[in-house]
Short mmCIF file of C-alpha atoms in Angstrom, two decimals:
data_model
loop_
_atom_site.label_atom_id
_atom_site.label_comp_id
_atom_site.label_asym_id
_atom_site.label_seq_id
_atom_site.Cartn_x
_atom_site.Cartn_y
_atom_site.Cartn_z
CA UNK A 1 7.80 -14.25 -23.71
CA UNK A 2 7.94 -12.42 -20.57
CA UNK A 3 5.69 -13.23 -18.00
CA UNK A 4 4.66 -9.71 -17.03
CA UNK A 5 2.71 -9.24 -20.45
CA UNK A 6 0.36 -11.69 -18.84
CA UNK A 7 -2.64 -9.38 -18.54
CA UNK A 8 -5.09 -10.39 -15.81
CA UNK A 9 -7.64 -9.88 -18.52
CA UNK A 10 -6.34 -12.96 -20.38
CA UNK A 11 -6.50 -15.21 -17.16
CA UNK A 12 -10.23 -14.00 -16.92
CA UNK A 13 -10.71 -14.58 -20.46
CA UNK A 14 -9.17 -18.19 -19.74
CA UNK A 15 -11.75 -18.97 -17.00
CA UNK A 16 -14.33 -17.31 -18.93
CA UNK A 17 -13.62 -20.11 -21.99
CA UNK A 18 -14.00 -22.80 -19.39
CA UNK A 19 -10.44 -23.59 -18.25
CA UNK A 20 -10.23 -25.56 -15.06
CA UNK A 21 -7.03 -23.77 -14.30
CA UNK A 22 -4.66 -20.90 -15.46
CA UNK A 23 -0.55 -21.78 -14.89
CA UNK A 24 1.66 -18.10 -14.71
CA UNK A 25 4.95 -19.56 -15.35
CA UNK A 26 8.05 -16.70 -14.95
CA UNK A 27 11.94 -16.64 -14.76
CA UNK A 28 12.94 -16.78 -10.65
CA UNK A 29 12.24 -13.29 -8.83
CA UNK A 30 15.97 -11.47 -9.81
CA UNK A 31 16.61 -13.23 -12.65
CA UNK A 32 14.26 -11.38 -15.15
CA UNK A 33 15.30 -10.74 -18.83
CA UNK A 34 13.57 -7.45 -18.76
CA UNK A 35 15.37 -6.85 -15.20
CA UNK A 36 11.84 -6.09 -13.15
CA UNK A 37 8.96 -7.77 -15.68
CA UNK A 38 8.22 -10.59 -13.01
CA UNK A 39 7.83 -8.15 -10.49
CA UNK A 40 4.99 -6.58 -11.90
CA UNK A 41 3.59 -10.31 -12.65
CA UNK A 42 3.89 -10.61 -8.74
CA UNK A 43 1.85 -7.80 -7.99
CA UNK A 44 -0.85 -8.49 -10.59
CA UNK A 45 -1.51 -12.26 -9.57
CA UNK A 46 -1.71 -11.52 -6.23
CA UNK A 47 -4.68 -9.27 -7.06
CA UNK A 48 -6.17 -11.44 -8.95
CA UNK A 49 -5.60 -14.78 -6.59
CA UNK A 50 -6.99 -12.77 -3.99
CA UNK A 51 -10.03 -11.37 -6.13
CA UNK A 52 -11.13 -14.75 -7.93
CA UNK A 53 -13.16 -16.39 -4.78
CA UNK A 54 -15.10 -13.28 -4.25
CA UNK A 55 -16.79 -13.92 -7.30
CA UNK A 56 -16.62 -17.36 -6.99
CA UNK A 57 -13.69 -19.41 -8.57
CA UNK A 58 -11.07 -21.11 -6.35
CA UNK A 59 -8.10 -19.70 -6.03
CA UNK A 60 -6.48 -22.56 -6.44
CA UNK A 61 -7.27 -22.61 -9.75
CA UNK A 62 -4.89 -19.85 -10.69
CA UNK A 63 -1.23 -21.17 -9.67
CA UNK A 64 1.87 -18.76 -10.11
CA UNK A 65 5.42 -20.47 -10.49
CA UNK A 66 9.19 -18.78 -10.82
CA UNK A 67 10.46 -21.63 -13.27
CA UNK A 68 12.50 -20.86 -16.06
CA UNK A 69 12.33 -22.06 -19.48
CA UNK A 70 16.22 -23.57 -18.79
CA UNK A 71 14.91 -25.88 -15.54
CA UNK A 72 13.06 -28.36 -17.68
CA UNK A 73 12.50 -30.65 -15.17
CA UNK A 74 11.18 -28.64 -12.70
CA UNK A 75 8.90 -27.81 -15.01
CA UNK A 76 7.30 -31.01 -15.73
CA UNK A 77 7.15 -31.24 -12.20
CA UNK A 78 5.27 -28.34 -11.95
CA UNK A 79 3.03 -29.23 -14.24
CA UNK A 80 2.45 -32.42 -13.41
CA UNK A 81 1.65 -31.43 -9.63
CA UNK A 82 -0.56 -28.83 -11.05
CA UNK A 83 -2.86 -31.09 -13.32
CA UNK A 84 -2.90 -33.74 -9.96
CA UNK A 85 -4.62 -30.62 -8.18
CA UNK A 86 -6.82 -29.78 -10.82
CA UNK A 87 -8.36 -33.24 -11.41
CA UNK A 88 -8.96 -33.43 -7.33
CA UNK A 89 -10.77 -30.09 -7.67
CA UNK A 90 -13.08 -30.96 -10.73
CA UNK A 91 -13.94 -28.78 -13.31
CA UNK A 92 -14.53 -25.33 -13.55
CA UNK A 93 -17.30 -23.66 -11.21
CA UNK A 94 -18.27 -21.83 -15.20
CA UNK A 95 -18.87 -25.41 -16.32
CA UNK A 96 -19.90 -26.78 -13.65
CA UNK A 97 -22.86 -24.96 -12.08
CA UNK A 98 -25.84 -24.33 -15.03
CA UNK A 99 -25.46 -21.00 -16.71
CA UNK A 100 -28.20 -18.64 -15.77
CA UNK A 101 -29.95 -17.93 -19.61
CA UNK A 102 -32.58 -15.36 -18.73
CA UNK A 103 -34.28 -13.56 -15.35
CA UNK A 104 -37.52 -14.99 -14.42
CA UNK A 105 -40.03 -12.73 -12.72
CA UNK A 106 -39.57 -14.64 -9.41
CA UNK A 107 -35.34 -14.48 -8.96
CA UNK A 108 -35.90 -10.91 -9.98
CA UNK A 109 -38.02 -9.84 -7.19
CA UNK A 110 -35.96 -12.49 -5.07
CA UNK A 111 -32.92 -10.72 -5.92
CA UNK A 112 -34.15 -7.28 -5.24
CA UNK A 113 -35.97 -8.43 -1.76
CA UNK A 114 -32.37 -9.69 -0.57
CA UNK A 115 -30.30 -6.83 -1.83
CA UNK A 116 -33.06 -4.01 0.10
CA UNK A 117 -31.99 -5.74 3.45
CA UNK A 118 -28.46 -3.75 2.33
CA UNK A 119 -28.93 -0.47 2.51
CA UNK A 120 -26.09 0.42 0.08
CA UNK B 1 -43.12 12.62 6.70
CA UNK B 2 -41.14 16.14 7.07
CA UNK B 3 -42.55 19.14 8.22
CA UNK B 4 -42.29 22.29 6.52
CA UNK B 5 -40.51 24.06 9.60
CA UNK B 6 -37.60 21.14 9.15
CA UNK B 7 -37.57 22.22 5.70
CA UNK B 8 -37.51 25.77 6.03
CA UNK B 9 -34.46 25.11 9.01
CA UNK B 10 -32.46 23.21 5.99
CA UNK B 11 -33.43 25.79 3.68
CA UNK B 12 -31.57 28.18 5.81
CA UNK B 13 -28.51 26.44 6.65
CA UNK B 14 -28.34 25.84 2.70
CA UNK B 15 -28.56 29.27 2.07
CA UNK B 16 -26.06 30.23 4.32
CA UNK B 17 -23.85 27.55 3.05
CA UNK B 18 -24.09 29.37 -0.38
CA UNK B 19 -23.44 32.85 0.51
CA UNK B 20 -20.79 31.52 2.51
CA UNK B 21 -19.46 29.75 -0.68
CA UNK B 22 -20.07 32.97 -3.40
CA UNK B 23 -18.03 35.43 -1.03
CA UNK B 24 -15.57 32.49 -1.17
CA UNK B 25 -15.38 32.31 -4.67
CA UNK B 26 -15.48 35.65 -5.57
CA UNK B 27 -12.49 36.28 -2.99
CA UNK B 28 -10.64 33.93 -5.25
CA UNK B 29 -11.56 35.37 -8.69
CA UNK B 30 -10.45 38.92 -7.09
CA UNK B 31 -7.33 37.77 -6.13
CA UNK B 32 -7.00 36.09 -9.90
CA UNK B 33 -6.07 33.15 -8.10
CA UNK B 34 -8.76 30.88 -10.99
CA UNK B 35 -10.12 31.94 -14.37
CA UNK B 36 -13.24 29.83 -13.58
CA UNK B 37 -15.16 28.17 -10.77
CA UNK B 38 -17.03 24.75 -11.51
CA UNK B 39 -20.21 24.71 -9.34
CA UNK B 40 -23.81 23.99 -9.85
CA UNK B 41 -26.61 25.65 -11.53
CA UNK B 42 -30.49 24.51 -11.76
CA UNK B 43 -31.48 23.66 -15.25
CA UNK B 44 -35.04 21.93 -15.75
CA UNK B 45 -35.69 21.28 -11.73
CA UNK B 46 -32.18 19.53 -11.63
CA UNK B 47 -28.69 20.58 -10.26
CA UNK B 48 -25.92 20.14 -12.72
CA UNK B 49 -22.66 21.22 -12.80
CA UNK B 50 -21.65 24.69 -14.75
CA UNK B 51 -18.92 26.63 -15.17
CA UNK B 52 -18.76 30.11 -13.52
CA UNK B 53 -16.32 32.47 -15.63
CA UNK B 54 -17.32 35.78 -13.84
CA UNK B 55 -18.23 36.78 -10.32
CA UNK B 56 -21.45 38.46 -11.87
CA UNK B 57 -22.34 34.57 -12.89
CA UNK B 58 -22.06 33.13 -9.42
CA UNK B 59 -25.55 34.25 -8.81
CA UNK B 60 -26.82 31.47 -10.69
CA UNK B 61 -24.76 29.00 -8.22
CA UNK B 62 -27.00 26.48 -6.11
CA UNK B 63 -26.52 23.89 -3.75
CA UNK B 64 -27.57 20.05 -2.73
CA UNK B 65 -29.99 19.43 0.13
CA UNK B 66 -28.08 17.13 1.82
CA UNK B 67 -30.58 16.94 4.91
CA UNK B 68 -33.57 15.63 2.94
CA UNK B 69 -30.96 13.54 0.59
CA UNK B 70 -31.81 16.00 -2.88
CA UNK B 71 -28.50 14.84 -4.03
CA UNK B 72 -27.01 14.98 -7.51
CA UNK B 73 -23.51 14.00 -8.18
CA UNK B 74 -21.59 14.02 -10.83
CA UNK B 75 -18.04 12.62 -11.85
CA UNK B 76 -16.79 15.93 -11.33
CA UNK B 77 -12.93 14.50 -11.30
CA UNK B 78 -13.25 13.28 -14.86
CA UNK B 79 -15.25 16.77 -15.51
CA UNK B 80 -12.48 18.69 -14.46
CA UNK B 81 -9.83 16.58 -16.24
CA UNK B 82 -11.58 16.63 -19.58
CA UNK B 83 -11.80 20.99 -18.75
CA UNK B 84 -7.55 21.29 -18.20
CA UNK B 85 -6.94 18.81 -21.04
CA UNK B 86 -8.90 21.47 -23.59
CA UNK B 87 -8.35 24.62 -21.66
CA UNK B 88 -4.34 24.21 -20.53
CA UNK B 89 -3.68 27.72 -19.29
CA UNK B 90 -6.96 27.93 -17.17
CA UNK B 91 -6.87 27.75 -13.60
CA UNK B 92 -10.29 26.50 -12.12
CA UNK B 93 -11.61 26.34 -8.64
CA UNK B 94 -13.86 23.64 -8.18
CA UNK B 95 -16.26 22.58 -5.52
CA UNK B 96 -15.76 19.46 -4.19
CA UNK B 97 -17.00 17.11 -2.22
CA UNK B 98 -15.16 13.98 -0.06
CA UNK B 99 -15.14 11.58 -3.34
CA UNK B 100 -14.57 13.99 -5.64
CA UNK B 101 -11.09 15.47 -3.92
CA UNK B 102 -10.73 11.39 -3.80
CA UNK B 103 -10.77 11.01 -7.14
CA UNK B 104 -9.04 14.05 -7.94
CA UNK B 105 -6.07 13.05 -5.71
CA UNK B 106 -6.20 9.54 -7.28
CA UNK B 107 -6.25 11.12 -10.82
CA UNK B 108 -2.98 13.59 -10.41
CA UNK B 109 -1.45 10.04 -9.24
CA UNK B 110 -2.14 8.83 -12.55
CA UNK B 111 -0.87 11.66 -14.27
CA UNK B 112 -4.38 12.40 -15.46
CA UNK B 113 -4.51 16.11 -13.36
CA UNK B 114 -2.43 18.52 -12.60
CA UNK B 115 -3.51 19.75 -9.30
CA UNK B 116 -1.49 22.94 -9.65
CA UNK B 117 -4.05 23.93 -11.62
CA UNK B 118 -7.02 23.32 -9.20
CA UNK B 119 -8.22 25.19 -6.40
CA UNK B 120 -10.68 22.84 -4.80
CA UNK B 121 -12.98 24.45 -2.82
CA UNK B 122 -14.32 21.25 -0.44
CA UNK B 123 -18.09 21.13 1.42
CA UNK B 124 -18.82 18.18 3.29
CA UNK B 125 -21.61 15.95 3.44
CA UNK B 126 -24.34 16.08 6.24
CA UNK B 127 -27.37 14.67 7.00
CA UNK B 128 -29.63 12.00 5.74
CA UNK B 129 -27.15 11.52 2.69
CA UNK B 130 -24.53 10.92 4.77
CA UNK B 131 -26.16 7.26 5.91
CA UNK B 132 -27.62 7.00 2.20
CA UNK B 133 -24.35 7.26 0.52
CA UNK B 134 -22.12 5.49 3.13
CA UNK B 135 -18.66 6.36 2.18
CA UNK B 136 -16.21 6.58 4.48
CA UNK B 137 -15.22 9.80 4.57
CA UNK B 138 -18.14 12.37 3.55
CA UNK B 139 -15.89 15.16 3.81
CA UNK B 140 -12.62 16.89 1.46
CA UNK B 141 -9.09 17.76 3.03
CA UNK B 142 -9.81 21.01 1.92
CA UNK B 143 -12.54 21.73 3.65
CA UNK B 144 -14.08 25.57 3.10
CA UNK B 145 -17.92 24.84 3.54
CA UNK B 146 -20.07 23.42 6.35
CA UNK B 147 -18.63 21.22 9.32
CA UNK B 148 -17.79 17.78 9.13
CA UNK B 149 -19.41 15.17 10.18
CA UNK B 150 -16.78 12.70 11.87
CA UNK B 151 -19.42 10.65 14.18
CA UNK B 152 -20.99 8.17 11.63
CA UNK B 153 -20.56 3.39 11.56
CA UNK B 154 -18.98 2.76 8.15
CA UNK B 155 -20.35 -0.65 7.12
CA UNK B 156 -20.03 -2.90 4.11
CA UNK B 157 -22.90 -5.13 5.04
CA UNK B 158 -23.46 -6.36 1.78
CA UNK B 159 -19.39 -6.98 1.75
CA UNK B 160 -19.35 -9.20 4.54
CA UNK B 161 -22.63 -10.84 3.87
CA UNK B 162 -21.13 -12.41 0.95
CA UNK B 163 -17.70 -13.45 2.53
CA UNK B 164 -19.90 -15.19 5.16
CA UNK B 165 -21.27 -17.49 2.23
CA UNK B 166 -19.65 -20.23 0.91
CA UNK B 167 -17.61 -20.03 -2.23
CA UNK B 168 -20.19 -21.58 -4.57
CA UNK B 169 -23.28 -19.36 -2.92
CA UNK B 170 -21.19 -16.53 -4.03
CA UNK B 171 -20.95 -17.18 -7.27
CA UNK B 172 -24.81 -17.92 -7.53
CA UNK B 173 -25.35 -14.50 -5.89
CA UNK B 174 -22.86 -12.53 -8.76
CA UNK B 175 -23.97 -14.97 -11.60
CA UNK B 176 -27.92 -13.36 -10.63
CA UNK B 177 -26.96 -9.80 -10.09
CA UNK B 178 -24.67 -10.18 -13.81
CA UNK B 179 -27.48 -11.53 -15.47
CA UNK B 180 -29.49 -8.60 -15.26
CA UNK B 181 -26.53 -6.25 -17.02
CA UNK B 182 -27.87 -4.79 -20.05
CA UNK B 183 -24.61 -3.24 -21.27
CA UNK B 184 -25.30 0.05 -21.06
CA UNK B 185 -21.87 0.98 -19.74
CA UNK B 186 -22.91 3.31 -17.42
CA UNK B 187 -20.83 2.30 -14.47
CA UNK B 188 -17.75 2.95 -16.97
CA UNK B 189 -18.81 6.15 -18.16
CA UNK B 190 -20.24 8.09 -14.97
CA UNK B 191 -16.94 6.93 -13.04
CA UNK B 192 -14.52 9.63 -12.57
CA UNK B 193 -11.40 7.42 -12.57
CA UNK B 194 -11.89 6.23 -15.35
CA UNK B 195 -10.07 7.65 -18.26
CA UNK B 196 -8.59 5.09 -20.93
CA UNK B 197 -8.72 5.99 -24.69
CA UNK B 198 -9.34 2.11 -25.52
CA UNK B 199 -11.65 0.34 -23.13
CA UNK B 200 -10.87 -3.04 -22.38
CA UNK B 201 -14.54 -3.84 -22.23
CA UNK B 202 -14.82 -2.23 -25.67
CA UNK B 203 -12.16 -5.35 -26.85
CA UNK B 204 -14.16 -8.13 -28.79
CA UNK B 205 -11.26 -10.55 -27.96
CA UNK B 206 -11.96 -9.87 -23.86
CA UNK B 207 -15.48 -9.16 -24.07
CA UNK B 208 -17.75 -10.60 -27.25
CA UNK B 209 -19.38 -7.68 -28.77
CA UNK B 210 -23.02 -7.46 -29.43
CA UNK B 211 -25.24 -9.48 -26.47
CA UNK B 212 -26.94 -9.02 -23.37
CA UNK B 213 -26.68 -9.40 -20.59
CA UNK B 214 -22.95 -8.45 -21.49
CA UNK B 215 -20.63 -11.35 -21.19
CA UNK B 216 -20.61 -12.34 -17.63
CA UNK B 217 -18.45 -12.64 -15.34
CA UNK B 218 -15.69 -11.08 -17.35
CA UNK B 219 -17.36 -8.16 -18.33
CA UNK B 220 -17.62 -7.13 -14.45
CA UNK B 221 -14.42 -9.18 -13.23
CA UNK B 222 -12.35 -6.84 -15.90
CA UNK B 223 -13.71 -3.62 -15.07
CA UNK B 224 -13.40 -4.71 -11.11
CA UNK B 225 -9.41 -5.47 -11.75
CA UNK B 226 -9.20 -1.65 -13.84
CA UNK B 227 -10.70 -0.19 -10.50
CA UNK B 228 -7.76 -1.86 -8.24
CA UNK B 229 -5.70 0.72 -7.00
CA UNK B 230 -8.04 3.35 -8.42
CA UNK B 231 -11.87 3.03 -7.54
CA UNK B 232 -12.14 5.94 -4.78
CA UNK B 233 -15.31 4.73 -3.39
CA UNK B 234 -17.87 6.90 -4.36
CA UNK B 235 -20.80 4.91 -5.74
CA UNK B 236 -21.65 6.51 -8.55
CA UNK B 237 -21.74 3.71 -10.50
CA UNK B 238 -24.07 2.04 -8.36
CA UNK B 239 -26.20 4.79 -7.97
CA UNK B 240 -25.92 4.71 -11.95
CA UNK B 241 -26.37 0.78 -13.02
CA UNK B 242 -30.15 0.53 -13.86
CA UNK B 243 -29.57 -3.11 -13.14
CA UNK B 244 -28.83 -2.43 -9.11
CA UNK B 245 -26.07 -4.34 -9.51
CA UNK B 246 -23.80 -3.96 -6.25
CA UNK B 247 -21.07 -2.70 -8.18
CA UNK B 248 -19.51 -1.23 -4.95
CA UNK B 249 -19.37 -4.08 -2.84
CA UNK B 250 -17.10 -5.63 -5.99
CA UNK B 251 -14.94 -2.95 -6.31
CA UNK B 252 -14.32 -2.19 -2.42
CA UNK B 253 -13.43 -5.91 -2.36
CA UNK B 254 -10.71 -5.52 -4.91
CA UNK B 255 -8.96 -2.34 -2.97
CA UNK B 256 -9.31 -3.87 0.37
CA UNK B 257 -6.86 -6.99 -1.37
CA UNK B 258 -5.02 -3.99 -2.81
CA UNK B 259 -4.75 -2.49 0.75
CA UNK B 260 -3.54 -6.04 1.93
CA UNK B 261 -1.01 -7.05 -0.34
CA UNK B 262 0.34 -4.01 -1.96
CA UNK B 263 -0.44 -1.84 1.14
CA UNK B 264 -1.80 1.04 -1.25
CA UNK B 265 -4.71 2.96 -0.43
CA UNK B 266 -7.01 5.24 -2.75
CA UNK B 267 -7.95 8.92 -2.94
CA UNK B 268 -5.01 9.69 -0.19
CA UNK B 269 -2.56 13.23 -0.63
CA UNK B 270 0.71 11.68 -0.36
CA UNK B 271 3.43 10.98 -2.64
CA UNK B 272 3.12 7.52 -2.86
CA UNK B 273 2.30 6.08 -6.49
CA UNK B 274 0.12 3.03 -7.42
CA UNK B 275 2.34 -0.48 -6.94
CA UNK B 276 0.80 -1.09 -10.33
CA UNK B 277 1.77 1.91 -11.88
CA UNK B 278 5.35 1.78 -11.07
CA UNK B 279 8.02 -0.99 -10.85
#
């Protein structure tokens, strides 16, 4: 499968289930079946890499790699180095931290005292 | 408090903003140059937009107050989109203002206008509204109506607030302004850039169907990715989200990484095409 039908929505969707980390793996930049489908993978998880701490998940946490399906053991290696990482970073902020279940009277007028300092 | 001599000065200058607009218009319907103008009319107290098919009709055409910030807005890109798709040999004029030539220009990138078939007739901004709003550029290209207003800070305090914070402090901040989403979709359906058939937020395998607060963060994180490359910066989904959810701060995050990496920037007349909408 190429990578560039790798939707950013299903790397959300990922993190949203609880993943502690999202692997892109695509044939080497020039060497694409579909001659340009990496390219557009390129673009997209750059967005997204870029986009995940604003919210609050580390970017390393999303990891894009040009291996092929053909350079097995550059693969393991990948993967291996990858799952090393993950452990040192712990689980998933969207395990981690409690999930917020309902607004209390007191974080609401919390939240709107801090966003009125704001203007827009 | 205002006095009534400020508002009798603003009710002048709006006045002569209009007149100035209705010889404008009718100009262009005597030289055949639209079939129909798309202005405002009151209705009920409010301003909302109308179509104006005769020059007779333009008497009925009001304007915003933008000194004392009586400002209604509509998505008047996606207004004028849905108008060519069902009308496709009308010409319309339409009076815009900075975001909505934005998200015009944005939207003929897409292939979602034809702006051959628009004459937009721009006003710009002034005033209070002009600090209320905060956009960075309160004024069209084609500018017909009023002066523009060049000397104003641009500020995304709330922005860089929250990249001051650490990465986890974020994430508390988002996780409390999510929370309070009751699905209502309103940020999707006032935008005017917004113009998919299926909506990815619609998808019960990307977003589960049926609760609120609406599944969070994805619900917000997807629609923040749809608006890379296209979110023109007008607020009106802020202005919209019952919630006061900073909707804009999220989605002028996501083009100013767009702006970085891909080096594209919204709402801009040129010839250059979305990175994501080309190979």
């Amino acid at each position: 499968m190429c990578s560039g039908s790798v939707s950013p929505h299903h790397i959300l969707r990922a993190f949203q289930e609880g993943v502690d980390g999202v692997l892109v793996g695509g044939c080497r930049l020039g060497d694409c079946h579909y001659q340009t489908g990496n390219y557009m993978t390129d673009k997209r998880m750059r967005l997204l890499k870029g986009f995940l701490p604003f919210y609050g998940i580390e970017p390393e946490r999303l990891r894009v790699r040009w291996v092929s399906s053909a350079e097995a053991s550059e693969l393991v290696e990948t993967i291996s180095d990858f799952t090393k990482e993950l452990i040192e970073l712990g689980p998933s902020p969207l395990r981690r931290s409690p999930v917020l279940q309902r607004v209390s009277k007191d974080s609401m007028n919390r939240y709107h005292e801090n966003l009125s300092g704001f203007g827009s | 408090m205002r006095t009534l001599a400020v508002l009798d000065h603003e009710d002048n200058q709006v006045r002569e903003d209009l007149n100035f607009l209705r010889d404008y218009v009718m100009q262009l319907f005597e030289k055949e140059m639209i079939k129909a103008f798309v202005g405002y009319r009151r209705e009920g107290g409010h301003l909302i937009p109308a179509i104006f098919r005769t020059i007779g009709e333009l008497d009925f055409m009001e304007l915003d107050h933008d000194e004392v910030c009586n400002v209604e807005r509509y998505p008047i890109g996606d207004i004028c989109r849905r108008l060519l798709d069902s009308w496709p040999e009308g010409k319309l004029g339409v009076m815009v203002r900075g975001c909505d030539e934005r998200a015009l220009f944005e939207m003929s990138k897409w292939n979602q206008v034809d702006l051959d078939r628009l004459v937009l007739v721009g006003i710009a901004c002034s005033g209070e509204w002009i600090k209320k709003c905060g956009c960075k550029k309160p004024y069209p290209d084609n500018l017909i109506v009023g002066k523009p207003v060049v000397d104003f800070t641009y500020s995304n305090t709330l922005g860089a607030y929250l990249e001051s914070l650490s990465i986890e402090e974020r994430k508390v901040f988002w996780d409390e302004a999510f929370i309070r989403c009751i699905k209502c979709y309103g940020c999707r359906n006032i935008c005017p850039v917004c113009f998919c058939r299926d909506c990815s937020l619609e998808d019960p395998l990307l977003v589960k169907p049926g609760q609120t607060p609406a599944e969070f963060p994805i619900f917000h994180l997807v629609r923040a990715l749809h608006m890379a490359g296209r979110c023109i910066d007008c607020g009106l989904c802020e202005e919209t989200c019952p919630a006061h959810i900073p909707l804009r701060t999220l989605y002028r995050k996501i083009n100013a990484i767009m702006e970085e990496e891909l080096g594209y920037q919204t709402g801009v007349k040129d010839n250059e095409v979305c990175p994501l909408n080309k190979v």
